GROMACS .gro file of C-alpha atoms in nm:
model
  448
    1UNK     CA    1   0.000   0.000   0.000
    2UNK     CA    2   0.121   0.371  -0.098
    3UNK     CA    3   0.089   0.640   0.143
    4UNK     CA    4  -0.237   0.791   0.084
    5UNK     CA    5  -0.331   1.027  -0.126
    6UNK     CA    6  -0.644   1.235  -0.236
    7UNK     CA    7  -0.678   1.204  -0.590
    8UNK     CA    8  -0.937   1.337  -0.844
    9UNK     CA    9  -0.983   1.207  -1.198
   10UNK     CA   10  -1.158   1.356  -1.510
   11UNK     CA   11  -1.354   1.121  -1.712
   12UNK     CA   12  -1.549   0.855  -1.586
   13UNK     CA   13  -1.521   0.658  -1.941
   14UNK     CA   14  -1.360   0.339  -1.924
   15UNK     CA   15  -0.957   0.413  -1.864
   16UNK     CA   16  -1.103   0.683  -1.595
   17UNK     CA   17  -1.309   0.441  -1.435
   18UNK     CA   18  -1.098   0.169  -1.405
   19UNK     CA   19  -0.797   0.335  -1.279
   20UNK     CA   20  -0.978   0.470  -1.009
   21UNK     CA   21  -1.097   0.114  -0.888
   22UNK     CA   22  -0.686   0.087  -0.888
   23UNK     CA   23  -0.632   0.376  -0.710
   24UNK     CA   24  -0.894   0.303  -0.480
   25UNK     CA   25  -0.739  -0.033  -0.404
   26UNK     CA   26  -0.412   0.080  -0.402
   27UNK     CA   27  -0.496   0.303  -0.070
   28UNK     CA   28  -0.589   0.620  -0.204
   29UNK     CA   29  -0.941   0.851  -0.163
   30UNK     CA   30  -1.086   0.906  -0.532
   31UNK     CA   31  -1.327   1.120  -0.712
   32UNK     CA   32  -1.408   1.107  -1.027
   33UNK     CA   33  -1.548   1.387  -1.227
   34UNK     CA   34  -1.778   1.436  -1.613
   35UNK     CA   35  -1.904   1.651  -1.750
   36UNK     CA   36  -2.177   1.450  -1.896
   37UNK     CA   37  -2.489   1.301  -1.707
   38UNK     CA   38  -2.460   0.964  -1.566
   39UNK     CA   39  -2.456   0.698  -1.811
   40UNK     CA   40  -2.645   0.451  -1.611
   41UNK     CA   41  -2.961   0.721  -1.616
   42UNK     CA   42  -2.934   0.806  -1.977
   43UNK     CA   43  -2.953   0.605  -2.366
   44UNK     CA   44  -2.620   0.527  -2.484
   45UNK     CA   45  -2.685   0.556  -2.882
   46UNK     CA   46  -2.634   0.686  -3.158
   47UNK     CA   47  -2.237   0.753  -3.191
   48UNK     CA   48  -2.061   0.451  -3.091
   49UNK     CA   49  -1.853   0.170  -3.222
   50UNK     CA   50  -1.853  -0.122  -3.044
   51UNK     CA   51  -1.582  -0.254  -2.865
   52UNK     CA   52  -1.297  -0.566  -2.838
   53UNK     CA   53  -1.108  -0.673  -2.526
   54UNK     CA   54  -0.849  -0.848  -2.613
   55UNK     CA   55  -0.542  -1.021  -2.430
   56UNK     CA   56  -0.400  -0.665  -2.290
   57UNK     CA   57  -0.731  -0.555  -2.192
   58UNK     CA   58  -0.778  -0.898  -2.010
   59UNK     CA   59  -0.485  -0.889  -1.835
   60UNK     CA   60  -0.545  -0.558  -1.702
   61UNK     CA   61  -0.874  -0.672  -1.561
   62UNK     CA   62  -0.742  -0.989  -1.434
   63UNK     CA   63  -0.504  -0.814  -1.226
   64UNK     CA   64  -0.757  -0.659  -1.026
   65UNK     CA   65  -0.982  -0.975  -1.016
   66UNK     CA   66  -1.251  -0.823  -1.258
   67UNK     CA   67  -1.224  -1.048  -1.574
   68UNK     CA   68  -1.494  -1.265  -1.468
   69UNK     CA   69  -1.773  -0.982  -1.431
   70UNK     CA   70  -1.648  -0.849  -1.799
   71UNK     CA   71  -1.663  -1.139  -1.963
   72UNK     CA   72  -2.035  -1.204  -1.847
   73UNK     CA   73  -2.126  -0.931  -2.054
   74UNK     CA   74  -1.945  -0.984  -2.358
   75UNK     CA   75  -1.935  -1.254  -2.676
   76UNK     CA   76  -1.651  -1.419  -2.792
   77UNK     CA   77  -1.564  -1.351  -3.157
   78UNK     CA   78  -1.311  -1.589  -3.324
   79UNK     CA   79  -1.323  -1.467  -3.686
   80UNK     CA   80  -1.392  -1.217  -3.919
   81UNK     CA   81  -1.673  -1.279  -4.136
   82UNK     CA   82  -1.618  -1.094  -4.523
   83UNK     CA   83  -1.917  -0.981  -4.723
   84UNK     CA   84  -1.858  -1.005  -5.072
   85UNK     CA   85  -2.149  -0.958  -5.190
   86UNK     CA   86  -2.481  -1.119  -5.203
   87UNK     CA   87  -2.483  -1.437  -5.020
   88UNK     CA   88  -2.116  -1.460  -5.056
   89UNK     CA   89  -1.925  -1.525  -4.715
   90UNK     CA   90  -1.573  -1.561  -4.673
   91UNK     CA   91  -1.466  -1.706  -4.296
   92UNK     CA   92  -1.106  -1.584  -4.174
   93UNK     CA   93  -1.039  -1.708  -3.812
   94UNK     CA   94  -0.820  -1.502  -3.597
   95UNK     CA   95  -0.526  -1.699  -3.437
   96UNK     CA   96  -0.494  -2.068  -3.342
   97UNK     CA   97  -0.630  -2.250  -3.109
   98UNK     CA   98  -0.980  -2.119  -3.096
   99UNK     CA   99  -0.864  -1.761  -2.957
  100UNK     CA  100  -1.093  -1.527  -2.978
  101UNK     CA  101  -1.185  -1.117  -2.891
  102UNK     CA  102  -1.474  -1.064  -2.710
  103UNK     CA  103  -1.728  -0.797  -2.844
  104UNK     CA  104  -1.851  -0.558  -2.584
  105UNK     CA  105  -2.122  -0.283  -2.595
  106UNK     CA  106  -1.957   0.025  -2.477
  107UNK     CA  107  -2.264   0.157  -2.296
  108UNK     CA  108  -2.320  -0.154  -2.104
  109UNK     CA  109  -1.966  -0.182  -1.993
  110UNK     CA  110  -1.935   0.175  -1.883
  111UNK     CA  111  -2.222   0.101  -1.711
  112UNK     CA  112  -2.057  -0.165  -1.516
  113UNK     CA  113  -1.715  -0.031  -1.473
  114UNK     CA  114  -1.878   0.210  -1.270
  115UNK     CA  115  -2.088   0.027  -1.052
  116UNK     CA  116  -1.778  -0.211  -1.000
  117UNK     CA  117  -1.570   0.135  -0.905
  118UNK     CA  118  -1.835   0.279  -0.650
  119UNK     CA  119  -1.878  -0.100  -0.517
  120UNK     CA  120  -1.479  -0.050  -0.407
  121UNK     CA  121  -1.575   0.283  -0.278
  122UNK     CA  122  -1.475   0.556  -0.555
  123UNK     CA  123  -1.698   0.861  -0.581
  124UNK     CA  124  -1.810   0.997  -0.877
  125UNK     CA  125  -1.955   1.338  -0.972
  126UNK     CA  126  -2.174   1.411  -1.311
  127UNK     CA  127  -2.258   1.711  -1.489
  128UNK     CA  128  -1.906   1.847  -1.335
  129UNK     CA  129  -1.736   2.044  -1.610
  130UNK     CA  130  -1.392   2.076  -1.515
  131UNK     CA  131  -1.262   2.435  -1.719
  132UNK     CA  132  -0.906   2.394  -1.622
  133UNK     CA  133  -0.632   2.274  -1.355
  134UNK     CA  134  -0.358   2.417  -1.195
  135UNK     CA  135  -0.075   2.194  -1.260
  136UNK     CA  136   0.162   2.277  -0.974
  137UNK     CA  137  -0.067   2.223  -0.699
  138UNK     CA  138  -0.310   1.985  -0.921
  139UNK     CA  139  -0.613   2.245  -0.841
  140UNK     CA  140  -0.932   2.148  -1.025
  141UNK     CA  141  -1.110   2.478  -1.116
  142UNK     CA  142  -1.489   2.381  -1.199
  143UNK     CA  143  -1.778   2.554  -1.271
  144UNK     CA  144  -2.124   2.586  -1.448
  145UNK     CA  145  -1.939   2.815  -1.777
  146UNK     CA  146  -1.603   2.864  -1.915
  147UNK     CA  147  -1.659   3.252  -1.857
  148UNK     CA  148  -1.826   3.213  -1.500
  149UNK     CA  149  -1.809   3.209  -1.157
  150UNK     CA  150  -1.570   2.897  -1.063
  151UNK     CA  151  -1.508   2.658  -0.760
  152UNK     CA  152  -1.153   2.590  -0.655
  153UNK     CA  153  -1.105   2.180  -0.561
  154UNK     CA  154  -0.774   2.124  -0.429
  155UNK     CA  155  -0.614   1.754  -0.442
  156UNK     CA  156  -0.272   1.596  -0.415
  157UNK     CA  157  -0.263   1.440  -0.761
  158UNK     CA  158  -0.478   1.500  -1.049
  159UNK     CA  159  -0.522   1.242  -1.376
  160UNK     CA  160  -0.655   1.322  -1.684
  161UNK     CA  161  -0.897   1.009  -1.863
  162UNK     CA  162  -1.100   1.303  -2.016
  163UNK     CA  163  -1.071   1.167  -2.415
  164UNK     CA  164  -0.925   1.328  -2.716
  165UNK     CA  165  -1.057   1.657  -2.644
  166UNK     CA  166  -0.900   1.650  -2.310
  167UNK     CA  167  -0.919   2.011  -2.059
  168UNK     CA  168  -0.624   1.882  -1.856
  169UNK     CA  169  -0.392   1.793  -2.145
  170UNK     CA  170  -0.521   2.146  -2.297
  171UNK     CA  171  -0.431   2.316  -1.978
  172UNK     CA  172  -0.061   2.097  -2.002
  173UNK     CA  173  -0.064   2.220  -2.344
  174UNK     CA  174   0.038   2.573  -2.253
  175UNK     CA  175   0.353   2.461  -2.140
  176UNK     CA  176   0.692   2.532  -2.234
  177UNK     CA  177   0.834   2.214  -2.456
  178UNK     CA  178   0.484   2.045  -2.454
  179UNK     CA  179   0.457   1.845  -2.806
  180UNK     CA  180   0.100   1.821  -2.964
  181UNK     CA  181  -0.049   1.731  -3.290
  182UNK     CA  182  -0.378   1.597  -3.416
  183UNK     CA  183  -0.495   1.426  -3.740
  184UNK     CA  184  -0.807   1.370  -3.867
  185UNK     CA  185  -0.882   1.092  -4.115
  186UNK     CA  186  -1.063   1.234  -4.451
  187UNK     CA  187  -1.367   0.897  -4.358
  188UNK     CA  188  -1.596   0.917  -4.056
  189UNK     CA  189  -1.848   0.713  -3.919
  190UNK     CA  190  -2.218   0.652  -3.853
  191UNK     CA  191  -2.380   0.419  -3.606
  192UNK     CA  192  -2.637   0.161  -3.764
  193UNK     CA  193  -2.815  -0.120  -3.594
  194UNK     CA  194  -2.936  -0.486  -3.652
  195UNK     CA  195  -3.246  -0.564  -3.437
  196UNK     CA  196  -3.259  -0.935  -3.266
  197UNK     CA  197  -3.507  -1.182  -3.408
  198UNK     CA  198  -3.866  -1.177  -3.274
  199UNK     CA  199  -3.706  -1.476  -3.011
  200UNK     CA  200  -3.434  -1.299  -2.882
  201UNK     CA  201  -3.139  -1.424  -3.149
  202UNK     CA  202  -2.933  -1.285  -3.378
  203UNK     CA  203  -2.977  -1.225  -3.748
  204UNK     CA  204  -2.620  -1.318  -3.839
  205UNK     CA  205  -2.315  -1.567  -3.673
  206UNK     CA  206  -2.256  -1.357  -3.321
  207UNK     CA  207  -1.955  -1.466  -3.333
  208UNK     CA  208  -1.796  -1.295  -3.582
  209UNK     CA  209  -1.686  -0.930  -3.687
  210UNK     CA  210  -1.884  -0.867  -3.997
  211UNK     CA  211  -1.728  -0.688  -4.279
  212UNK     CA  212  -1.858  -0.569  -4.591
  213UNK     CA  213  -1.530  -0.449  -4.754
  214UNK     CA  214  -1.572  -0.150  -5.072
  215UNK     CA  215  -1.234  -0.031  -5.102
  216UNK     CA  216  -1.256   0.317  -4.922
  217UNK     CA  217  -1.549   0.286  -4.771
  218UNK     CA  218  -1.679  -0.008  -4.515
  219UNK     CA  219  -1.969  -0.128  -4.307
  220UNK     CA  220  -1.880  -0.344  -3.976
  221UNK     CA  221  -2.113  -0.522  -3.752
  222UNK     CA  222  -2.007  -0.651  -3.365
  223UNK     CA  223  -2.324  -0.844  -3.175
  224UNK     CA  224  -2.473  -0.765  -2.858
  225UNK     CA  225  -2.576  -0.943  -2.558
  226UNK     CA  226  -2.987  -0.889  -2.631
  227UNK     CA  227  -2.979  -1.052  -2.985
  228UNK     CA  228  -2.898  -0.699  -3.190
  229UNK     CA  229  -2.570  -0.589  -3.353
  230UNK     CA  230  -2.406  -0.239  -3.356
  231UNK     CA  231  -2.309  -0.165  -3.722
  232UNK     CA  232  -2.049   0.126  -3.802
  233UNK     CA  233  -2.060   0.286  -4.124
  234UNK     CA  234  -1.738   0.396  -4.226
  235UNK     CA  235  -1.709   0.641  -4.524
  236UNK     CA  236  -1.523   0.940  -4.664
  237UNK     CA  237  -1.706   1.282  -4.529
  238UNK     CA  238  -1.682   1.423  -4.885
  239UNK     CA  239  -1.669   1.323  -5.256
  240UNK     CA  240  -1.824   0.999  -5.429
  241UNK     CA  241  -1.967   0.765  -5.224
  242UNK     CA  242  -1.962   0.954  -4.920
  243UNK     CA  243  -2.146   1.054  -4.634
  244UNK     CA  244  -2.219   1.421  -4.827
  245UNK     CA  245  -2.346   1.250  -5.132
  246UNK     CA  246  -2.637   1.036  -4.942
  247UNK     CA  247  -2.901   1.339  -4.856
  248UNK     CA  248  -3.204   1.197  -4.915
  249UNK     CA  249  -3.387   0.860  -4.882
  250UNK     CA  250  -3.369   0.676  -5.270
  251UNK     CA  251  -3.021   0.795  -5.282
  252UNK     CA  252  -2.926   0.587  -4.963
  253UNK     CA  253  -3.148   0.280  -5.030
  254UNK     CA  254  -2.999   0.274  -5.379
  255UNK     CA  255  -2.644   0.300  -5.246
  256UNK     CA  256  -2.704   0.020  -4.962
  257UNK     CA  257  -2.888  -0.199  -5.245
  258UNK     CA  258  -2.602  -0.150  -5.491
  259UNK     CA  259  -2.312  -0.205  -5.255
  260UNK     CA  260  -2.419  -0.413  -4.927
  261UNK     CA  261  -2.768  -0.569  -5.088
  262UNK     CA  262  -2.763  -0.875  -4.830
  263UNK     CA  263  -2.813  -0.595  -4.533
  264UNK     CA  264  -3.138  -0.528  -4.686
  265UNK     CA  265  -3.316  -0.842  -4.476
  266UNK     CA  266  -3.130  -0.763  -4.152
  267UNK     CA  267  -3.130  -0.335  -4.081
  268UNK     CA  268  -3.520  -0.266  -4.148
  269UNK     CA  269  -3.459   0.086  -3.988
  270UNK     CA  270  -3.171   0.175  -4.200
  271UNK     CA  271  -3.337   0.525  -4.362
  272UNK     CA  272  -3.381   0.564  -3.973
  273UNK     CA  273  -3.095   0.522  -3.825
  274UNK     CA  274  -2.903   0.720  -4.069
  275UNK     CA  275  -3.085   1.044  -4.091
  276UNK     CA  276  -3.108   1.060  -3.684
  277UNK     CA  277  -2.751   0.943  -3.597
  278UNK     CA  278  -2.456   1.161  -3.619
  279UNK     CA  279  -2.211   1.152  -3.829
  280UNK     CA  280  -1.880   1.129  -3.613
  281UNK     CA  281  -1.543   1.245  -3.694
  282UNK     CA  282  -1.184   0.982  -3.645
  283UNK     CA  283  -0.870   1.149  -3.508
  284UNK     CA  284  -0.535   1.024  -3.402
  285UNK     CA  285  -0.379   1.265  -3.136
  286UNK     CA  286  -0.018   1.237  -2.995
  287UNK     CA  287   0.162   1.446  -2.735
  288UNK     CA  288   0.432   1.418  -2.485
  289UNK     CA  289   0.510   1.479  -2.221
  290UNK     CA  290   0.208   1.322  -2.049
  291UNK     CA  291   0.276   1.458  -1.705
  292UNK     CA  292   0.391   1.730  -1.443
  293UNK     CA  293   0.600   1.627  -1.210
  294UNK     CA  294   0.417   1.471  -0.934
  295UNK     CA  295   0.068   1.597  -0.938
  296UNK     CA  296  -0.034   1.545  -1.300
  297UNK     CA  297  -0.061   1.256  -1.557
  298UNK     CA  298  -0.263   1.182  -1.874
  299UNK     CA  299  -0.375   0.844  -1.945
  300UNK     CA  300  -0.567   0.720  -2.239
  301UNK     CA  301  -0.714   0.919  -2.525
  302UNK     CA  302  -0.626   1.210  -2.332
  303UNK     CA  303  -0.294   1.136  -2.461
  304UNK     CA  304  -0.292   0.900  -2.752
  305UNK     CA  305  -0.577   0.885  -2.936
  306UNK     CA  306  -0.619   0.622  -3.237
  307UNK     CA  307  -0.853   0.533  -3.506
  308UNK     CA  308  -1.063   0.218  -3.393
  309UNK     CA  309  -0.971  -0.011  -3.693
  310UNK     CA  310  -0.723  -0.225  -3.495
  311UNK     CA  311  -1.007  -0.240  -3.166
  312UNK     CA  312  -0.724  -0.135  -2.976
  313UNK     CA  313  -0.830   0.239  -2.866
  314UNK     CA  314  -0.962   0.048  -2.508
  315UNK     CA  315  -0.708  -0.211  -2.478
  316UNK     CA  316  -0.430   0.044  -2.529
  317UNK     CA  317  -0.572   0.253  -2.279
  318UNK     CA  318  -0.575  -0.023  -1.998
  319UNK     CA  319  -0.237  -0.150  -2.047
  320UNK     CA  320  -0.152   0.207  -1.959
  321UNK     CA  321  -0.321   0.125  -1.646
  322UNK     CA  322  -0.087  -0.205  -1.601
  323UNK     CA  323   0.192  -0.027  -1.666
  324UNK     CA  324   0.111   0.225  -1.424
  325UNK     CA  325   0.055  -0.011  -1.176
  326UNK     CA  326   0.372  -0.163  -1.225
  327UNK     CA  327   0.588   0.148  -1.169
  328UNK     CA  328   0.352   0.237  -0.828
  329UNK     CA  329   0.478  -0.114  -0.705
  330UNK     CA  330   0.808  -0.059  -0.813
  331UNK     CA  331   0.887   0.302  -0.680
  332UNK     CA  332   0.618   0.323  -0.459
  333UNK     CA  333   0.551   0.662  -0.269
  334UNK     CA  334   0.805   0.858  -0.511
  335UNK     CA  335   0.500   0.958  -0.780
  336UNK     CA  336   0.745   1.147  -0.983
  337UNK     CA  337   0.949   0.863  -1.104
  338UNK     CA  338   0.646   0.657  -1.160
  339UNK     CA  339   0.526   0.918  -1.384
  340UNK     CA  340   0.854   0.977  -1.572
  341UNK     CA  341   0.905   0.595  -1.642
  342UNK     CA  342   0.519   0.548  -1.715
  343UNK     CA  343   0.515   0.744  -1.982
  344UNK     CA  344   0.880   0.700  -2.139
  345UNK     CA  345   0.767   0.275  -2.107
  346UNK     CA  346   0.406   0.398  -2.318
  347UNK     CA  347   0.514   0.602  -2.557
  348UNK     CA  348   0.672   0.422  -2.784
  349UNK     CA  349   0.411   0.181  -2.770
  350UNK     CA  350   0.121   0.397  -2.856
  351UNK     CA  351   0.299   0.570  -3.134
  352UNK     CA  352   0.316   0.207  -3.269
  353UNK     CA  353  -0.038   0.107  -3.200
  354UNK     CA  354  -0.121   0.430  -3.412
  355UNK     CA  355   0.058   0.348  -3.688
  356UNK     CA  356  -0.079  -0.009  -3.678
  357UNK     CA  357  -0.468   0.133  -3.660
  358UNK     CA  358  -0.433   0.343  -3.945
  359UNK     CA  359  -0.267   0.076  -4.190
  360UNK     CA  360  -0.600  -0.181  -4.051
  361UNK     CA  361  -0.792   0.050  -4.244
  362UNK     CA  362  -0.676  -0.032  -4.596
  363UNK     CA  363  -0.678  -0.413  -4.501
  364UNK     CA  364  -1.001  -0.450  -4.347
  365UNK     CA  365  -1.165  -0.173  -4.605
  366UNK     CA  366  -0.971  -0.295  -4.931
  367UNK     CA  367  -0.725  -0.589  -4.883
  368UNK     CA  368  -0.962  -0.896  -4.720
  369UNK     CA  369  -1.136  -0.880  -5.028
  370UNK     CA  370  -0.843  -0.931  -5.235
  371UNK     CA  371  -0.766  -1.329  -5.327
  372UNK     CA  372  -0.371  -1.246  -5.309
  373UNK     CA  373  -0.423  -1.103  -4.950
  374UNK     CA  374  -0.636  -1.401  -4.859
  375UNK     CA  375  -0.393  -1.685  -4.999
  376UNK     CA  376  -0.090  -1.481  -4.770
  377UNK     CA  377  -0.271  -1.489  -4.452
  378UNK     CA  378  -0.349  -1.847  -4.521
  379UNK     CA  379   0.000  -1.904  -4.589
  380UNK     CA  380   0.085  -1.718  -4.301
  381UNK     CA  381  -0.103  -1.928  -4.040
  382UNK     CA  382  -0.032  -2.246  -4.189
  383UNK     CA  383   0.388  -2.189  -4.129
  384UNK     CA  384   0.262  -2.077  -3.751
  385UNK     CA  385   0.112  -2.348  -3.677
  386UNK     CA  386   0.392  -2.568  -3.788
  387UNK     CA  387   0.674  -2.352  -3.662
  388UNK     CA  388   0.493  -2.125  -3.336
  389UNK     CA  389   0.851  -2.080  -3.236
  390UNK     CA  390   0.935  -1.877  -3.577
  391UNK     CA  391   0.656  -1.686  -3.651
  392UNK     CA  392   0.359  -1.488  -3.477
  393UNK     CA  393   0.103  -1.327  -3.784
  394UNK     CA  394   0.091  -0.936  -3.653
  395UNK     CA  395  -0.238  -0.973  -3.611
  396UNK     CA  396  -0.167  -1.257  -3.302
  397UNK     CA  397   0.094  -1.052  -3.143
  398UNK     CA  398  -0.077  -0.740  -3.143
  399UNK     CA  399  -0.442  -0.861  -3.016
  400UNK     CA  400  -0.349  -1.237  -2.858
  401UNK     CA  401   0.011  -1.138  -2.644
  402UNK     CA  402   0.116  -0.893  -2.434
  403UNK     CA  403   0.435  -0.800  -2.664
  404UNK     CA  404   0.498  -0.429  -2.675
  405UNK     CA  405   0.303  -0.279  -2.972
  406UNK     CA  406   0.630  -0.110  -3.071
  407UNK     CA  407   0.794  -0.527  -3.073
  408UNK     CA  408   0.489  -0.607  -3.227
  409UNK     CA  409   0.515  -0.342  -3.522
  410UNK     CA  410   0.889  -0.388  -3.574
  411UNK     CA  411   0.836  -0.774  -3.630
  412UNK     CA  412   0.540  -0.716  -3.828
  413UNK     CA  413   0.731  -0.531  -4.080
  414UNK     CA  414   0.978  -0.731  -4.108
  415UNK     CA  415   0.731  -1.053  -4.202
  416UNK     CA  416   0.566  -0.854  -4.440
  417UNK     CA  417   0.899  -0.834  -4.617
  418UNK     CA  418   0.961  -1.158  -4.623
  419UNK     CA  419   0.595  -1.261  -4.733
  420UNK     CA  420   0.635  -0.987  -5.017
  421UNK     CA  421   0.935  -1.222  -5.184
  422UNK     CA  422   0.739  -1.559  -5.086
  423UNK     CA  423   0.410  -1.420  -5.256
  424UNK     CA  424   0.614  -1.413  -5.574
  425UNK     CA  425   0.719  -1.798  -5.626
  426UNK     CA  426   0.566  -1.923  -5.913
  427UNK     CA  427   0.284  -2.168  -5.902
  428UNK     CA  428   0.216  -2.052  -5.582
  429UNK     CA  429  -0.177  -2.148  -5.561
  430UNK     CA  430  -0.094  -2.519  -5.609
  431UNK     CA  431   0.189  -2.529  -5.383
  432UNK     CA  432   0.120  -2.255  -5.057
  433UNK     CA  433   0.157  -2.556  -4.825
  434UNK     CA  434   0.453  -2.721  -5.011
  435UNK     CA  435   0.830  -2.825  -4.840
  436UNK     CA  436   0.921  -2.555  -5.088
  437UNK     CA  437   0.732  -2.281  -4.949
  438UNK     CA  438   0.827  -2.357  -4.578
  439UNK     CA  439   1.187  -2.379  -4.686
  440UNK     CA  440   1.148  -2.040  -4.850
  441UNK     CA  441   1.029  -1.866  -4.574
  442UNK     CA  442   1.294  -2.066  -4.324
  443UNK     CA  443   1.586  -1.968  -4.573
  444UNK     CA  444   1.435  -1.542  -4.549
  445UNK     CA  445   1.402  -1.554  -4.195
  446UNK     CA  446   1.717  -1.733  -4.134
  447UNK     CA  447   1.886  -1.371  -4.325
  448UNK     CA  448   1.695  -1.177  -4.087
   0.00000   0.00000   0.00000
């Protein structure tokens, strides 16, 4: 146990909320702060993407002895299933051995990350908008406007889980030597939805990520606990075949009948759900330093925001957790080196994961449609499973180990060069699982 401490965090999300439960266990008197109403009170709809825990996420949890009450409340998803068309299905199973991510509705867990939280004894305050904080004393200045009257909440150490659009790292932002920058992606998205059956099922195989891949545009469905699916729309804002070109009903039902026509029997409220949802915006966001000294730290999207087409936004954000945790058992009451090696042991790492999200795009969008991409990854797992001690697909070490994203995206690029000169023997269809092809790739990787 640290000595404790009185602690405040903004955002009660999911990073927010679970770090507290650590903090809270760790010894320390939390509060959590948002801006926004409680979740539990309101409808989460409209703007989300469903979520993935995978092996980082898990272990994160498991650490803390909440894995169990997760997994209750999500579905296991072992492959990705590709839309070709109509009635055309291709399977591609992630991993060996039956591993599997497990799809998660981001309201519901929210939901339960902070009932587990206040069961521990953290205390959370809505409709709290936090305007700014003064880093050297880690005073929370909070009020009703930006421009009126505020309260002055003094703590010991403050955190920042406030997303993307963080006030804390804005505040940290004004700092000498503070690096920022922010990039958004030309596509956004828009939520859809896939009702359960009249009995309580699902339409489609829950236990898949659906994919109807069109090059540079997308639709993706995760399932649900209740039967439904959450579908994500992803498409440029502006141009052809964008979100700007579908204004009016016939134009989007001819669209959706021309490019994903087997969605017709399974989103009835499609004109719907599009004209009333949003359409939401992707950014990556990078910065450094993440704290000040030892009364500030960000953690999360407050400080490394990614595109969602790896599923990693979440899972990156509680290994930060882990890693946290790690350096409070290591250094224990001195917070200042547990900051400083925090974020010099994360950055790397979530520069990598952002590189890795952003190249997803053109593979889940363009290349698992493509029979070359297909016969590689089948390739791929084959020589894995025959030789698990010479090659892990990136996929499996990014999503199924605990290997540090910036390990993970070093090796990754190195495979892809070696698949690039396998992908070129000749006769290659009739012989992927041939002694020749296993001793070309042993011969390439024996040179690296």
């Amino acid at each position: 146990m640290q000595t404790p401490k009185k602690i405040a965090v903004v955002g009660s999300g999911l990073v927010g909320s679970l770090l507290a439960i650590y903090l809270k266990k760790a010894g320390h008197s939390v509060h959590v702060f948002d801006r926004s109403p409680d979740i539990r009170k309101v409808a989460f709809s409209g703007r989300s993407i469903n979520l993935v825990m995978s092996t980082r996420g898990w272990k994160t949890l498991e650490d803390i002895g909440l894995d169990s009450a997760i997994r209750a409340i999500g579905i296991p998803v072992d492959k990705r299933a590709i839309h070709l068309g109509k009635n055309e299905v291709n399977f591609q199973y992630y991993g060996n051995h039956g591993e599997a991510i497990f799809s998660l509705s981001r309201g519901v867990l929210n939901r339960k990350m902070i009932d587990l939280a206040e069961e521990v004894g953290v205390e959370f305050f809505f409709e709290q908008k936090i305007w700014d904080v003064t880093l050297a004393d880690a005073t929370l200045h909070i009020g009703e406007t930006e421009r009126g009257a505020w309260e002055e909440l003094k703590y010991d150490m403050v955190f920042g889980s406030d997303g993307a659009f963080s006030r804390v790292r804005h505040r940290m932002q004004r700092q000498s030597m503070f690096n920022y920058s922010q990039e958004f992606l030309s596509l956004g998205y828009k939520e859809l939805h896939i009702p359960a059956n009249a009995d309580g099922s699902h339409k489609i195989d829950k236990n898949s990520l659906h994919i109807w891949p069109r090059g540079n545009f997308m639709l993706m469905a995760l399932a649900n606990l209740d039967g439904s699916f959450t579908c994500t729309l992803f498409m440029p804002h502006k141009g052809e075949n964008s979100f700007e070109s579908l204004q009016d009903t016939p134009t989007l039902e001819a669209f959706f009948a021309t490019h994903f026509p087997d969605t017709a029997a399974v989103i009835p409220d499609l004109v719907h759900d599009f004209f009333k949802n949003p359409t939401s915006a992707l950014v990556t966001m990078k910065c450094y330093p993440w704290t000040f000294e030892d009364k500030v730290a960000l953690i999360g999207d407050a400080c490394h925001a990614i595109v969602p087409f790896y599923g990693h936004g979440m899972n990156a954000g509680f290994e930060d957790i882990t890693v946290l945790h790690q350096m409070m058992l290591k250094y224990g009451d001195n917070w200042e080196q547990i900051f400083n090696a925090y974020e010099q042991a994360r950055k790397p790492n979530t520069d990598a994961i952002a590189e890795l999200s952003y190249r997803n795009f053109m593979e889940m969008s363009s290349q698992t449609a493509d029979h070359t991409f297909i016969l590689q990854k089948k390739i791929e797992k084959w020589f894995s499973e025959k030789h698990p001690d010479k090659w892990m697909p990136l996929y499996s070490r990014v999503t199924f180990s605990l290997q540090p994203y910036a390990e993970a995206l070093a090796f990754g690029n190195q495979q892809n060069e070696i698949m690039k000169q396998v992908m070129q023997m000749n006769d290659l269809e009739s012989k992927w699982n041939s002694p020749d092809v296993e001793a070309k790739i042993v011969a390439l990787l024996a040179k690296n």
